[in-house]
Coordinates of N, CA and C in Angstrom, one line a residue:
M447 N 0.8 -1.2 0.0 CA 0.0 0.0 0.0 C 0.9 1.3 0.0
K448 N 2.0 1.2 0.7 CA 2.9 2.4 0.7 C 3.4 2.8 -0.6
A449 N 3.7 1.8 -1.4 CA 4.2 2.1 -2.8 C 3.2 2.8 -3.6
K450 N 1.9 2.3 -3.5 CA 0.8 2.9 -4.3 C 0.5 4.3 -3.8
I451 N 0.6 4.6 -2.5 CA 0.4 5.9 -2.0 C 1.5 6.9 -2.5
L452 N 2.8 6.4 -2.5 CA 3.8 7.2 -3.0 C 3.7 7.5 -4.5
E453 N 3.2 6.5 -5.3 CA 3.0 6.6 -6.7 C 1.9 7.7 -7.0
I454 N 0.8 7.6 -6.3 CA -0.3 8.5 -6.5 C 0.1 9.9 -6.1
A455 N 0.8 10.1 -5.0 CA 1.3 11.4 -4.6 C 2.3 12.0 -5.6
K456 N 3.1 11.2 -6.1 CA 4.1 11.7 -7.1 C 3.5 12.1 -8.4
L457 N 2.5 11.3 -8.9 CA 1.8 11.6 -10.1 C 1.0 12.9 -9.9
K458 N 0.4 13.2 -8.8 CA -0.3 14.4 -8.5 C 0.7 15.6 -8.5
H459 N 1.9 15.3 -7.9 CA 2.9 16.4 -7.8 C 3.4 16.8 -9.2
I460 N 3.6 15.8 -10.0 CA 4.0 16.1 -11.4 C 3.0 16.8 -12.2
S461 N 1.7 16.3 -12.1 CA 0.6 16.9 -12.9 C 0.3 18.3 -12.5
S462 N 0.5 18.6 -11.2 CA 0.1 20.0 -10.7 C 1.3 20.9 -10.6
G463 N 2.5 20.4 -10.9 CA 3.7 21.3 -10.8 C 4.1 21.4 -9.3
G464 N 3.6 20.5 -8.5 CA 3.9 20.6 -7.0 C 3.0 21.4 -6.2
S465 N 1.9 21.9 -6.8 CA 1.1 22.8 -6.0 C -0.2 22.2 -5.4
C466 N -0.4 20.9 -5.7 CA -1.6 20.2 -5.3 C -1.3 18.9 -4.6
G467 N -2.2 18.5 -3.8 CA -2.0 17.2 -3.1 C -3.3 16.3 -3.4
T468 N -3.4 15.2 -2.7 CA -4.5 14.3 -2.9 C -5.2 14.1 -1.5
Y469 N -6.5 14.3 -1.5 CA -7.3 14.2 -0.3 C -7.2 12.8 0.3
F470 N -7.3 12.6 1.6 CA -7.3 11.3 2.3 C -8.4 10.5 1.7
V471 N -9.6 11.0 1.5 CA -10.8 10.2 1.0 C -10.5 9.7 -0.4
D472 N -9.8 10.4 -1.2 CA -9.5 9.9 -2.5 C -8.6 8.7 -2.5
F473 N -7.6 8.7 -1.5 CA -6.8 7.6 -1.3 C -7.6 6.4 -0.9
I474 N -8.4 6.6 0.1 CA -9.3 5.5 0.7 C -10.1 4.9 -0.4
R475 N -10.7 5.7 -1.3 CA -11.5 5.1 -2.4 C -10.7 4.4 -3.4
T476 N -9.6 5.0 -3.8 CA -8.7 4.3 -4.8 C -8.1 3.0 -4.3
L477 N -7.6 3.0 -3.0 CA -7.0 1.9 -2.5 C -8.0 0.8 -1.9
K478 N -9.2 1.2 -1.8 CA -10.3 0.3 -1.2 C -9.9 -0.2 0.1
V479 N -9.6 0.7 1.0 CA -9.2 0.3 2.4 C -10.1 1.1 3.4
T480 N -10.1 0.7 4.6 CA -10.9 1.5 5.6 C -10.1 2.7 6.0
A481 N -10.8 3.7 6.6 CA -10.1 4.9 7.0 C -9.1 4.6 8.1
A482 N -9.4 3.6 9.0 CA -8.5 3.2 10.0 C -7.2 2.6 9.5
E483 N -7.3 1.8 8.5 CA -6.1 1.2 7.8 C -5.3 2.2 7.2
F484 N -5.9 3.1 6.4 CA -5.2 4.2 5.7 C -4.5 5.1 6.7
E485 N -5.2 5.5 7.8 CA -4.6 6.4 8.8 C -3.4 5.7 9.4
E486 N -3.4 4.5 9.7 CA -2.3 3.8 10.3 C -1.0 3.8 9.4
V487 N -1.2 3.5 8.1 CA -0.2 3.5 7.1 C 0.3 4.9 6.9
I488 N -0.6 5.9 6.7 CA -0.2 7.2 6.3 C 0.6 7.9 7.5
T489 N 0.2 7.6 8.7 CA 0.9 8.1 9.9 C 2.3 7.6 10.0
E490 N 2.5 6.3 9.7 CA 3.8 5.8 9.7 C 4.7 6.4 8.6
M491 N 4.1 6.6 7.4 CA 4.8 7.2 6.3 C 5.2 8.7 6.7
Y492 N 4.3 9.4 7.3 CA 4.6 10.8 7.7 C 5.7 10.8 8.7
N493 N 5.6 9.9 9.7 CA 6.7 9.9 10.8 C 8.0 9.5 10.2
D494 N 8.0 8.7 9.1 CA 9.3 8.3 8.4 C 9.7 9.4 7.4
E495 N 9.0 10.5 7.3 CA 9.2 11.6 6.4 C 9.2 11.2 4.9
Q496 N 8.3 10.3 4.6 CA 8.2 9.8 3.2 C 7.2 10.7 2.4
I497 N 6.3 11.3 3.1 CA 5.3 12.2 2.5 C 5.1 13.4 3.4
Q498 N 4.4 14.4 2.8 CA 4.0 15.6 3.6 C 2.4 15.6 3.7
I499 N 1.9 16.1 4.8 CA 0.5 16.2 5.0 C 0.2 17.6 5.4
R500 N -0.7 18.2 4.6 CA -1.0 19.6 4.8 C -2.5 19.8 4.9
P501 N -2.9 20.7 5.8 CA -4.3 21.0 5.9 C -4.8 21.9 4.7
S502 N -6.1 21.7 4.3 CA -6.7 22.5 3.3 C -8.1 22.9 3.7
I503 N -8.7 23.6 3.0 CA -10.1 24.1 3.3 C -11.1 22.9 3.4
N504 N -10.8 21.9 2.7 CA -11.8 20.7 2.7 C -11.3 19.5 3.3
G505 N -10.1 19.5 4.0 CA -9.6 18.3 4.6 C -8.1 18.3 4.5
F506 N -7.5 17.2 4.8 CA -6.0 17.1 4.7 C -5.6 16.5 3.4
L507 N -4.5 17.0 2.9 CA -3.9 16.6 1.7 C -2.6 15.8 1.9
V508 N -2.4 14.8 1.1 CA -1.1 14.1 1.1 C -0.3 14.6 -0.1
M509 N 0.9 15.0 0.2 CA 1.7 15.6 -0.9 C 3.0 14.8 -1.0
H510 N 3.6 14.8 -2.2 CA 4.9 14.2 -2.4 C 6.0 15.0 -1.6
K511 N 6.8 14.3 -1.0 CA 7.9 14.9 -0.2 C 9.0 15.3 -1.1
T512 N 9.4 16.6 -1.2 CA 10.4 17.0 -2.0 C 11.7 17.3 -1.2
Q513 N 12.8 17.3 -1.9 CA 14.1 17.6 -1.2 C 14.1 19.1 -0.9
S514 N 14.7 19.4 0.3 CA 14.9 20.8 0.7 C 16.1 21.3 0.0
K515 N 16.0 22.6 -0.4 CA 17.0 23.2 -1.2 C 18.1 23.9 -0.2

């Protein structure tokens, strides 16, 4: 599941030029997992600094982690 999350986040990063992320609910629907399962995996990935999570007006976004300059 982690590889698929990274793939989706990277594709969104490329298509938006790095300015958009993917909502939690879109991942849950795409991956066909429960919210609890997704939250467990995404928390682990965030703690391992594999992805970024940002608040937005409609919920939280998962974003591709970019290298700091």
